[in-house]
PDB file of C-alpha atoms in Angstrom:
ATOM      1  CA  MET A   1     -21.168  16.461 -14.412  1.00 44.00           C
ATOM      2  CA  LEU A   2     -19.849  15.316 -11.033  1.00 41.00           C
ATOM      3  CA  ARG A   3     -22.272  14.303  -8.332  1.00 38.00           C
ATOM      4  CA  ARG A   4     -21.674  13.232  -4.763  1.00 41.00           C
ATOM      5  CA  LEU A   5     -21.453   9.474  -4.335  1.00 42.00           C
ATOM      6  CA  ALA A   6     -24.158   7.983  -2.118  1.00 45.00           C
ATOM      7  CA  PRO A   7     -23.221   5.676   0.796  1.00 48.00           C
ATOM      8  CA  LEU A   8     -23.441   1.973  -0.009  1.00 45.00           C
ATOM      9  CA  ALA A   9     -25.074   0.775   3.216  1.00 38.00           C
ATOM     10  CA  ALA A  10     -27.828  -0.884   1.169  1.00 37.00           C
ATOM     11  CA  VAL A  11     -25.382  -2.683  -1.134  1.00 40.00           C
ATOM     12  CA  VAL A  12     -23.651  -4.935   1.368  1.00 43.00           C
ATOM     13  CA  LEU A  13     -22.442  -8.211  -0.075  1.00 44.00           C
ATOM     14  CA  SER A  14     -22.147 -11.665   1.466  1.00 41.00           C
ATOM     15  CA  ALA A  15     -18.860 -13.282   0.523  1.00 43.00           C
ATOM     16  CA  ALA A  16     -15.989 -15.410   1.735  1.00 43.00           C
ATOM     17  CA  LEU A  17     -13.713 -12.820   3.212  1.00 46.00           C
ATOM     18  CA  LEU A  18     -10.694 -10.795   2.288  1.00 55.00           C
ATOM     19  CA  THR A  19      -7.629 -12.935   2.328  1.00 48.00           C
ATOM     20  CA  GLY A  20      -5.083 -10.715   4.040  1.00 51.00           C
ATOM     21  CA  CYS A  21      -6.915 -10.808   7.371  1.00 58.00           C
ATOM     22  CA  SER A  22      -6.714 -12.897  10.504  1.00 48.00           C
ATOM     23  CA  THR A  23      -9.606 -14.769  12.029  1.00 43.00           C
ATOM     24  CA  ALA A  24     -10.128 -15.116  15.747  1.00 39.00           C
ATOM     25  CA  ASP A  25      -8.782 -18.677  15.510  1.00 39.00           C
ATOM     26  CA  ASP A  26      -5.432 -17.864  13.886  1.00 41.00           C
ATOM     27  CA  GLU A  27      -4.336 -14.688  15.636  1.00 36.00           C
ATOM     28  CA  PRO A  28      -0.593 -13.992  15.860  1.00 33.00           C
ATOM     29  CA  ASP A  29       0.817 -13.270  19.296  1.00 29.00           C
ATOM     30  CA  ARG A  30      -0.182  -9.860  20.610  1.00 29.00           C
ATOM     31  CA  PRO A  31       1.652  -7.563  23.002  1.00 30.00           C
ATOM     32  CA  SER A  32       0.156  -6.988  26.425  1.00 30.00           C
ATOM     33  CA  PRO A  33      -2.140  -3.972  26.731  1.00 32.00           C
ATOM     34  CA  SER A  34      -0.270  -0.793  27.547  1.00 32.00           C
ATOM     35  CA  SER A  35      -0.458   0.509  31.082  1.00 32.00           C
ATOM     36  CA  THR A  36      -2.828   3.311  32.032  1.00 31.00           C
ATOM     37  CA  PRO A  37      -1.166   6.763  31.760  1.00 33.00           C
ATOM     38  CA  SER A  38      -0.305   8.323  35.097  1.00 33.00           C
ATOM     39  CA  ALA A  39      -2.304  11.216  36.484  1.00 35.00           C
ATOM     40  CA  THR A  40       0.707  13.510  36.060  1.00 36.00           C
ATOM     41  CA  ALA A  41       1.082  12.707  32.368  1.00 38.00           C
ATOM     42  CA  PRO A  42      -2.381  12.329  30.847  1.00 43.00           C
ATOM     43  CA  ALA A  43      -2.767  11.228  27.270  1.00 42.00           C
ATOM     44  CA  PRO A  44      -3.457  14.123  24.900  1.00 44.00           C
ATOM     45  CA  THR A  45      -7.115  14.697  24.088  1.00 45.00           C
ATOM     46  CA  PRO A  46      -7.879  14.564  20.338  1.00 45.00           C
ATOM     47  CA  THR A  47      -9.275  17.788  18.932  1.00 44.00           C
ATOM     48  CA  LEU A  48     -11.193  18.469  15.749  1.00 45.00           C
ATOM     49  CA  SER A  49      -9.187  20.547  13.309  1.00 42.00           C
ATOM     50  CA  ALA A  50      -8.854  21.345   9.641  1.00 42.00           C
ATOM     51  CA  ALA A  51      -6.454  19.047   7.802  1.00 42.00           C
ATOM     52  CA  PRO A  52      -5.091  20.675   4.646  1.00 43.00           C
ATOM     53  CA  ALA A  53      -3.227  17.465   3.708  1.00 79.00           C
ATOM     54  CA  VAL A  54      -6.546  15.624   3.362  1.00 93.00           C
ATOM     55  CA  PRO A  55      -8.517  16.398   0.193  1.00 94.00           C
ATOM     56  CA  SER A  56     -11.850  18.151   0.633  1.00 96.00           C
ATOM     57  CA  THR A  57     -13.255  15.989  -2.168  1.00 97.00           C
ATOM     58  CA  SER A  58     -12.056  13.004  -4.177  1.00 98.00           C
ATOM     59  CA  THR A  59     -13.239  11.775  -7.548  1.00 98.00           C
ATOM     60  CA  VAL A  60     -14.296   8.171  -8.067  1.00 98.00           C
ATOM     61  CA  ALA A  61     -14.686   6.348 -11.389  1.00 98.00           C
ATOM     62  CA  SER A  62     -17.440   3.716 -11.507  1.00 98.00           C
ATOM     63  CA  VAL A  63     -17.050   1.325 -14.428  1.00 98.00           C
ATOM     64  CA  THR A  64     -20.226   1.158 -16.517  1.00 98.00           C
ATOM     65  CA  GLY A  65     -19.551  -1.877 -18.694  1.00 98.00           C
ATOM     66  CA  ARG A  66     -18.873  -5.523 -17.892  1.00 98.00           C
ATOM     67  CA  SER A  67     -15.119  -4.874 -17.953  1.00 98.00           C
ATOM     68  CA  VAL A  68     -12.609  -2.098 -18.533  1.00 98.00           C
ATOM     69  CA  GLU A  69      -9.176  -2.135 -20.148  1.00 98.00           C
ATOM     70  CA  VAL A  70      -6.441  -0.350 -18.228  1.00 98.00           C
ATOM     71  CA  HIS A  71      -3.702   1.277 -20.316  1.00 98.00           C
ATOM     72  CA  ASP A  72      -0.174   2.379 -19.402  1.00 98.00           C
ATOM     73  CA  ALA A  73      -0.802   5.826 -20.907  1.00 98.00           C
ATOM     74  CA  PRO A  74      -3.573   7.650 -22.816  1.00 98.00           C
ATOM     75  CA  ASP A  75      -3.980   5.638 -26.051  1.00 97.00           C
ATOM     76  CA  GLY A  76      -1.221   3.380 -24.715  1.00 98.00           C
ATOM     77  CA  THR A  77      -0.758  -0.360 -24.303  1.00 98.00           C
ATOM     78  CA  VAL A  78      -3.356  -2.365 -22.397  1.00 98.00           C
ATOM     79  CA  THR A  79      -1.765  -3.675 -19.183  1.00 98.00           C
ATOM     80  CA  THR A  80      -4.757  -5.432 -17.630  1.00 98.00           C
ATOM     81  CA  THR A  81      -8.503  -5.925 -18.007  1.00 98.00           C
ATOM     82  CA  LEU A  82     -10.710  -5.591 -14.921  1.00 98.00           C
ATOM     83  CA  ASP A  83     -14.100  -7.302 -14.596  1.00 98.00           C
ATOM     84  CA  ASN A  84     -17.253  -5.514 -13.459  1.00 98.00           C
ATOM     85  CA  PRO A  85     -18.654  -6.568 -11.048  1.00 98.00           C
ATOM     86  CA  GLN A  86     -15.682  -7.851  -9.091  1.00 97.00           C
ATOM     87  CA  ALA A  87     -15.362 -11.505  -8.070  1.00 93.00           C
ATOM     88  CA  SER A  88     -17.079 -10.686  -4.758  1.00 92.00           C
ATOM     89  CA  GLY A  89     -20.062  -9.221  -6.606  1.00 96.00           C
ATOM     90  CA  ALA A  90     -19.150  -5.638  -5.688  1.00 97.00           C
ATOM     91  CA  PRO A  91     -19.279  -2.979  -8.412  1.00 98.00           C
ATOM     92  CA  LEU A  92     -15.902  -2.007  -9.832  1.00 98.00           C
ATOM     93  CA  VAL A  93     -14.800   1.448  -8.708  1.00 98.00           C
ATOM     94  CA  LEU A  94     -11.435   3.158  -9.129  1.00 98.00           C
ATOM     95  CA  LEU A  95     -10.019   6.191  -7.347  1.00 98.00           C
ATOM     96  CA  VAL A  96      -9.245   8.974  -9.819  1.00 98.00           C
ATOM     97  CA  LEU A  97      -5.741  10.456  -9.772  1.00 98.00           C
ATOM     98  CA  GLY A  98      -6.163  12.833 -12.701  1.00 98.00           C
ATOM     99  CA  GLN A  99      -7.629  13.323 -16.157  1.00 98.00           C
ATOM    100  CA  GLU A 100      -6.176  14.120 -19.564  1.00 98.00           C
ATOM    101  CA  GLY A 101      -8.604  14.749 -22.391  1.00 97.00           C
ATOM    102  CA  ASP A 102     -10.726  11.645 -22.926  1.00 98.00           C
ATOM    103  CA  TRP A 103      -8.641   9.575 -20.488  1.00 98.00           C
ATOM    104  CA  VAL A 104      -8.834   9.145 -16.729  1.00 98.00           C
ATOM    105  CA  ASN A 105      -5.807   8.245 -14.601  1.00 98.00           C
ATOM    106  CA  VAL A 106      -6.892   5.815 -11.857  1.00 98.00           C
ATOM    107  CA  SER A 107      -5.470   3.886  -8.935  1.00 98.00           C
ATOM    108  CA  VAL A 108      -5.736   0.138  -9.505  1.00 98.00           C
ATOM    109  CA  ALA A 109      -6.186  -2.468  -6.761  1.00 97.00           C
ATOM    110  CA  GLN A 110      -3.400  -4.846  -7.678  1.00 96.00           C
ATOM    111  CA  ARG A 111       0.195  -5.642  -6.814  1.00 95.00           C
ATOM    112  CA  PRO A 112       2.500  -3.789  -6.497  1.00 96.00           C
ATOM    113  CA  ASN A 113       0.823  -1.334  -4.129  1.00 97.00           C
ATOM    114  CA  GLY A 114       0.446   2.068  -5.747  1.00 97.00           C
ATOM    115  CA  SER A 115      -0.342   0.652  -9.194  1.00 98.00           C
ATOM    116  CA  SER A 116      -2.170   2.980 -11.548  1.00 98.00           C
ATOM    117  CA  GLY A 117      -3.249   3.235 -15.152  1.00 98.00           C
ATOM    118  CA  TRP A 118      -5.478   4.999 -17.644  1.00 99.00           C
ATOM    119  CA  VAL A 119      -9.051   4.159 -18.660  1.00 98.00           C
ATOM    120  CA  PRO A 120     -11.263   5.792 -21.280  1.00 98.00           C
ATOM    121  CA  ALA A 121     -13.544   8.438 -19.809  1.00 98.00           C
ATOM    122  CA  SER A 122     -16.362   6.898 -21.849  1.00 98.00           C
ATOM    123  CA  ALA A 123     -16.034   3.668 -19.832  1.00 98.00           C
ATOM    124  CA  VAL A 124     -16.721   5.219 -16.427  1.00 98.00           C
ATOM    125  CA  THR A 125     -19.071   7.509 -14.557  1.00 98.00           C
ATOM    126  CA  LEU A 126     -17.346  10.129 -12.388  1.00 98.00           C
ATOM    127  CA  THR A 127     -18.686  10.981  -8.950  1.00 98.00           C
ATOM    128  CA  THR A 128     -17.243  12.711  -5.901  1.00 98.00           C
ATOM    129  CA  THR A 129     -17.013  11.969  -2.208  1.00 98.00           C
ATOM    130  CA  SER A 130     -16.079  14.356   0.597  1.00 98.00           C
ATOM    131  CA  TYR A 131     -15.014  11.546   2.928  1.00 98.00           C
ATOM    132  CA  ALA A 132     -11.436  10.440   3.571  1.00 98.00           C
ATOM    133  CA  LEU A 133      -9.683   8.217   6.100  1.00 98.00           C
ATOM    134  CA  VAL A 134      -6.229   8.380   7.664  1.00 98.00           C
ATOM    135  CA  ALA A 135      -4.933   5.348   9.589  1.00 98.00           C
ATOM    136  CA  SER A 136      -1.848   5.383  11.811  1.00 97.00           C
ATOM    137  CA  THR A 137       0.040   2.185  12.550  1.00 97.00           C
ATOM    138  CA  THR A 138       1.966   4.061  15.239  1.00 96.00           C
ATOM    139  CA  SER A 139      -0.984   5.287  17.302  1.00 97.00           C
ATOM    140  CA  ASN A 140      -3.400   2.557  16.112  1.00 98.00           C
ATOM    141  CA  THR A 141      -6.057   5.081  15.184  1.00 98.00           C
ATOM    142  CA  LEU A 142      -8.314   5.660  12.204  1.00 98.00           C
ATOM    143  CA  VAL A 143      -9.439   9.243  11.626  1.00 98.00           C
ATOM    144  CA  LEU A 144     -12.510  10.111   9.570  1.00 98.00           C
ATOM    145  CA  TYR A 145     -12.524  13.381   7.616  1.00 98.00           C
ATOM    146  CA  ASP A 146     -15.387  15.096   5.838  1.00 98.00           C
ATOM    147  CA  ALA A 147     -14.587  17.943   3.447  1.00 97.00           C
ATOM    148  CA  GLY A 148     -11.036  18.031   4.823  1.00 96.00           C
ATOM    149  CA  VAL A 149     -12.124  18.465   8.449  1.00 96.00           C
ATOM    150  CA  GLU A 150     -11.508  15.839  11.121  1.00 97.00           C
ATOM    151  CA  LYS A 151     -14.815  14.437  12.356  1.00 97.00           C
ATOM    152  CA  LYS A 152     -14.018  11.410  14.487  1.00 98.00           C
ATOM    153  CA  SER A 153     -11.136   9.215  15.609  1.00 98.00           C
ATOM    154  CA  PHE A 154     -11.513   5.457  16.105  1.00 98.00           C
ATOM    155  CA  PRO A 155      -9.147   3.089  17.944  1.00 98.00           C
ATOM    156  CA  VAL A 156      -8.010   0.217  15.712  1.00 98.00           C
ATOM    157  CA  ALA A 157      -5.741  -2.798  15.635  1.00 98.00           C
ATOM    158  CA  THR A 158      -3.095  -2.968  12.912  1.00 98.00           C
ATOM    159  CA  GLY A 159      -0.492  -5.477  11.745  1.00 97.00           C
ATOM    160  CA  THR A 160       2.188  -7.060  13.882  1.00 94.00           C
ATOM    161  CA  GLY A 161       5.912  -6.522  13.313  1.00 91.00           C
ATOM    162  CA  GLY A 162       6.131  -9.677  11.197  1.00 93.00           C
ATOM    163  CA  THR A 163       3.028  -8.882   9.147  1.00 95.00           C
ATOM    164  CA  PRO A 164       2.782  -5.084   9.152  1.00 97.00           C
ATOM    165  CA  THR A 165      -0.061  -3.094   7.667  1.00 98.00           C
ATOM    166  CA  PRO A 166       1.257  -1.609   4.410  1.00 98.00           C
ATOM    167  CA  THR A 167       1.583   2.167   4.276  1.00 97.00           C
ATOM    168  CA  GLY A 168       0.661   4.450   1.415  1.00 96.00           C
ATOM    169  CA  SER A 169      -2.372   5.895  -0.363  1.00 97.00           C
ATOM    170  CA  PHE A 170      -5.226   3.487  -1.063  1.00 98.00           C
ATOM    171  CA  TYR A 171      -9.045   3.391  -1.368  1.00 98.00           C
ATOM    172  CA  LEU A 172     -12.055   1.300  -0.376  1.00 98.00           C
ATOM    173  CA  THR A 173     -12.742  -1.250  -3.114  1.00 98.00           C
ATOM    174  CA  GLU A 174     -15.692  -3.313  -1.846  1.00 98.00           C
ATOM    175  CA  LEU A 175     -18.038  -3.735   1.094  1.00 98.00           C
ATOM    176  CA  LEU A 176     -18.774  -7.227   2.352  1.00 96.00           C
ATOM    177  CA  ALA A 177     -20.972  -8.879   4.946  1.00 96.00           C
ATOM    178  CA  PRO A 178     -18.525 -11.619   5.982  1.00 91.00           C
ATOM    179  CA  THR A 179     -19.659 -15.207   6.238  1.00 85.00           C
ATOM    180  CA  ASN A 180     -16.451 -16.114   8.124  1.00 83.00           C
ATOM    181  CA  GLN A 181     -16.204 -15.874  11.878  1.00 84.00           C
ATOM    182  CA  GLY A 182     -13.803 -13.329  13.299  1.00 87.00           C
ATOM    183  CA  TYR A 183     -14.454 -10.361  11.018  1.00 92.00           C
ATOM    184  CA  GLY A 184     -17.505  -8.727  12.561  1.00 96.00           C
ATOM    185  CA  PRO A 185     -20.587  -7.579  10.630  1.00 97.00           C
ATOM    186  CA  PHE A 186     -18.855  -5.643   7.831  1.00 98.00           C
ATOM    187  CA  ALA A 187     -15.558  -5.583   5.977  1.00 97.00           C
ATOM    188  CA  TYR A 188     -14.260  -3.111   3.420  1.00 98.00           C
ATOM    189  CA  GLY A 189     -11.668  -4.378   0.990  1.00 97.00           C
ATOM    190  CA  LEU A 190      -8.774  -1.985   0.396  1.00 98.00           C
ATOM    191  CA  SER A 191      -6.656  -1.500  -2.702  1.00 98.00           C
ATOM    192  CA  ALA A 192      -3.683  -2.466  -0.495  1.00 98.00           C
ATOM    193  CA  PHE A 193      -1.938  -5.827  -0.383  1.00 97.00           C
ATOM    194  CA  SER A 194       0.341  -7.269   2.285  1.00 95.00           C
ATOM    195  CA  ASP A 195       4.066  -6.646   1.827  1.00 87.00           C
ATOM    196  CA  ALA A 196       4.822  -9.743   3.925  1.00 85.00           C
ATOM    197  CA  LEU A 197       2.265 -12.293   2.678  1.00 77.00           C
ATOM    198  CA  ASN A 198       1.961 -12.970  -1.042  1.00 72.00           C
ATOM    199  CA  SER A 199      -1.040 -15.180  -0.327  1.00 60.00           C
ATOM    200  CA  PHE A 200      -3.309 -15.855   2.644  1.00 63.00           C
ATOM    201  CA  GLY A 201      -6.139 -18.343   2.972  1.00 62.00           C
ATOM    202  CA  GLY A 202      -6.021 -19.105  -0.736  1.00 56.00           C
ATOM    203  CA  GLY A 203      -6.200 -15.471  -1.838  1.00 66.00           C
ATOM    204  CA  PRO A 204      -3.747 -12.720  -2.813  1.00 83.00           C
ATOM    205  CA  GLY A 205      -3.245 -11.180   0.648  1.00 90.00           C
ATOM    206  CA  GLN A 206      -5.589  -8.221   0.200  1.00 95.00           C
ATOM    207  CA  ILE A 207      -5.847  -5.908   3.202  1.00 97.00           C
ATOM    208  CA  GLY A 208      -9.239  -5.223   4.787  1.00 96.00           C
ATOM    209  CA  LEU A 209     -10.863  -2.725   7.129  1.00 98.00           C
ATOM    210  CA  HIS A 210     -13.248  -4.792   9.249  1.00 98.00           C
ATOM    211  CA  GLY A 211     -14.818  -5.641  12.584  1.00 98.00           C
ATOM    212  CA  THR A 212     -13.619  -8.372  14.925  1.00 96.00           C
ATOM    213  CA  ASP A 213     -14.692 -11.047  17.377  1.00 94.00           C
ATOM    214  CA  ASP A 214     -11.682 -10.083  19.520  1.00 94.00           C
ATOM    215  CA  GLU A 215     -12.304  -6.485  20.533  1.00 92.00           C
ATOM    216  CA  ALA A 216      -9.623  -6.774  23.239  1.00 94.00           C
ATOM    217  CA  SER A 217      -7.093  -6.562  20.390  1.00 96.00           C
ATOM    218  CA  ILE A 218      -8.236  -3.057  19.422  1.00 97.00           C
ATOM    219  CA  GLY A 219      -5.510  -0.497  20.046  1.00 97.00           C
ATOM    220  CA  GLN A 220      -2.675  -2.991  19.517  1.00 96.00           C
ATOM    221  CA  ALA A 221      -0.493  -4.441  16.775  1.00 96.00           C
ATOM    222  CA  ALA A 222      -2.400  -7.696  16.463  1.00 94.00           C
ATOM    223  CA  SER A 223      -3.398  -8.606  12.899  1.00 94.00           C
ATOM    224  CA  HIS A 224      -1.865 -10.129   9.800  1.00 93.00           C
ATOM    225  CA  GLY A 225      -2.007  -6.650   8.262  1.00 97.00           C
ATOM    226  CA  CYS A 226      -5.683  -5.732   8.227  1.00 96.00           C
ATOM    227  CA  ILE A 227      -7.130  -2.797  10.164  1.00 98.00           C
ATOM    228  CA  ARG A 228      -9.662  -3.881  12.789  1.00 98.00           C
ATOM    229  CA  LEU A 229     -12.320  -1.767  14.436  1.00 98.00           C
ATOM    230  CA  SER A 230     -14.940  -2.556  17.024  1.00 98.00           C
ATOM    231  CA  ASN A 231     -18.118  -3.946  15.497  1.00 98.00           C
ATOM    232  CA  ALA A 232     -20.006  -0.787  16.450  1.00 98.00           C
ATOM    233  CA  ASP A 233     -17.425   1.407  14.712  1.00 98.00           C
ATOM    234  CA  ILE A 234     -17.254  -0.592  11.469  1.00 98.00           C
ATOM    235  CA  SER A 235     -21.070  -0.607  11.374  1.00 98.00           C
ATOM    236  CA  GLU A 236     -21.066   3.180  11.689  1.00 98.00           C
ATOM    237  CA  LEU A 237     -18.598   3.544   8.822  1.00 98.00           C
ATOM    238  CA  ALA A 238     -20.383   0.985   6.622  1.00 98.00           C
ATOM    239  CA  ALA A 239     -23.538   3.088   6.783  1.00 98.00           C
ATOM    240  CA  MET A 240     -21.600   6.166   5.712  1.00 98.00           C
ATOM    241  CA  LEU A 241     -18.597   5.581   3.436  1.00 98.00           C
ATOM    242  CA  PRO A 242     -18.989   4.898  -0.290  1.00 98.00           C
ATOM    243  CA  LEU A 243     -16.665   2.718  -2.302  1.00 98.00           C
ATOM    244  CA  GLY A 244     -13.770   4.723  -3.659  1.00 98.00           C
ATOM    245  CA  THR A 245     -13.251   6.622  -0.387  1.00 98.00           C
ATOM    246  CA  PRO A 246      -9.498   7.316  -0.106  1.00 98.00           C
ATOM    247  CA  ILE A 247      -7.526   5.989   2.859  1.00 98.00           C
ATOM    248  CA  THR A 248      -3.977   6.992   3.720  1.00 97.00           C
ATOM    249  CA  ILE A 249      -2.036   4.598   5.955  1.00 97.00           C
ATOM    250  CA  THR A 250       1.036   5.886   7.765  1.00 96.00           C
TER     251      THR A 250
END
């Protein structure tokens, strides 16, 4: 029986941060802020509208045991074993892509981006969430949807030309309370990894959705690939979005 996944605001973790992100001390060069639009050509005003391309609900698989084996097909070969909880201490969740009998097809947070596999239905608990995110590296915006309807748009900073934010379909894997400076009060890990950096700060180059100590960078291409929000905006999302929430990056 599917039930709606509760927000994880009370399950914030302290950890050394996601390794595909920039700190305030090692920012790449940023372009100058864009000029203010002229009075004769105002910027378009965002409007709330239905978005049929965004799912009204998504299914999330929460692993119940201490680990789960991922197979290449139902009853197929084991390709990897994932620990629960994760190294950060966050519970292991996987975004569901489909189901076939006693097997669940899931997205897996590993290289290459877009990796997937099959896990036994008996190894997970299925829940649903009505939330979804869509990030644009062109407009530097992050749009929040609930039940397929646009609810709010946030300005963000995304990756520079040399270290772009990867595009594709991903999900929120963990929620951290960073101990590092530069990342704001909260950081979500994504199932996305940098296409330009195979490692960063001793880690695998995982992309994050987080706050910042440099809010002047918001609205620009300024990061090593992570998506930055203002600290107020990431705090709002951290109180709302459960792990497993899908995010599409274009």
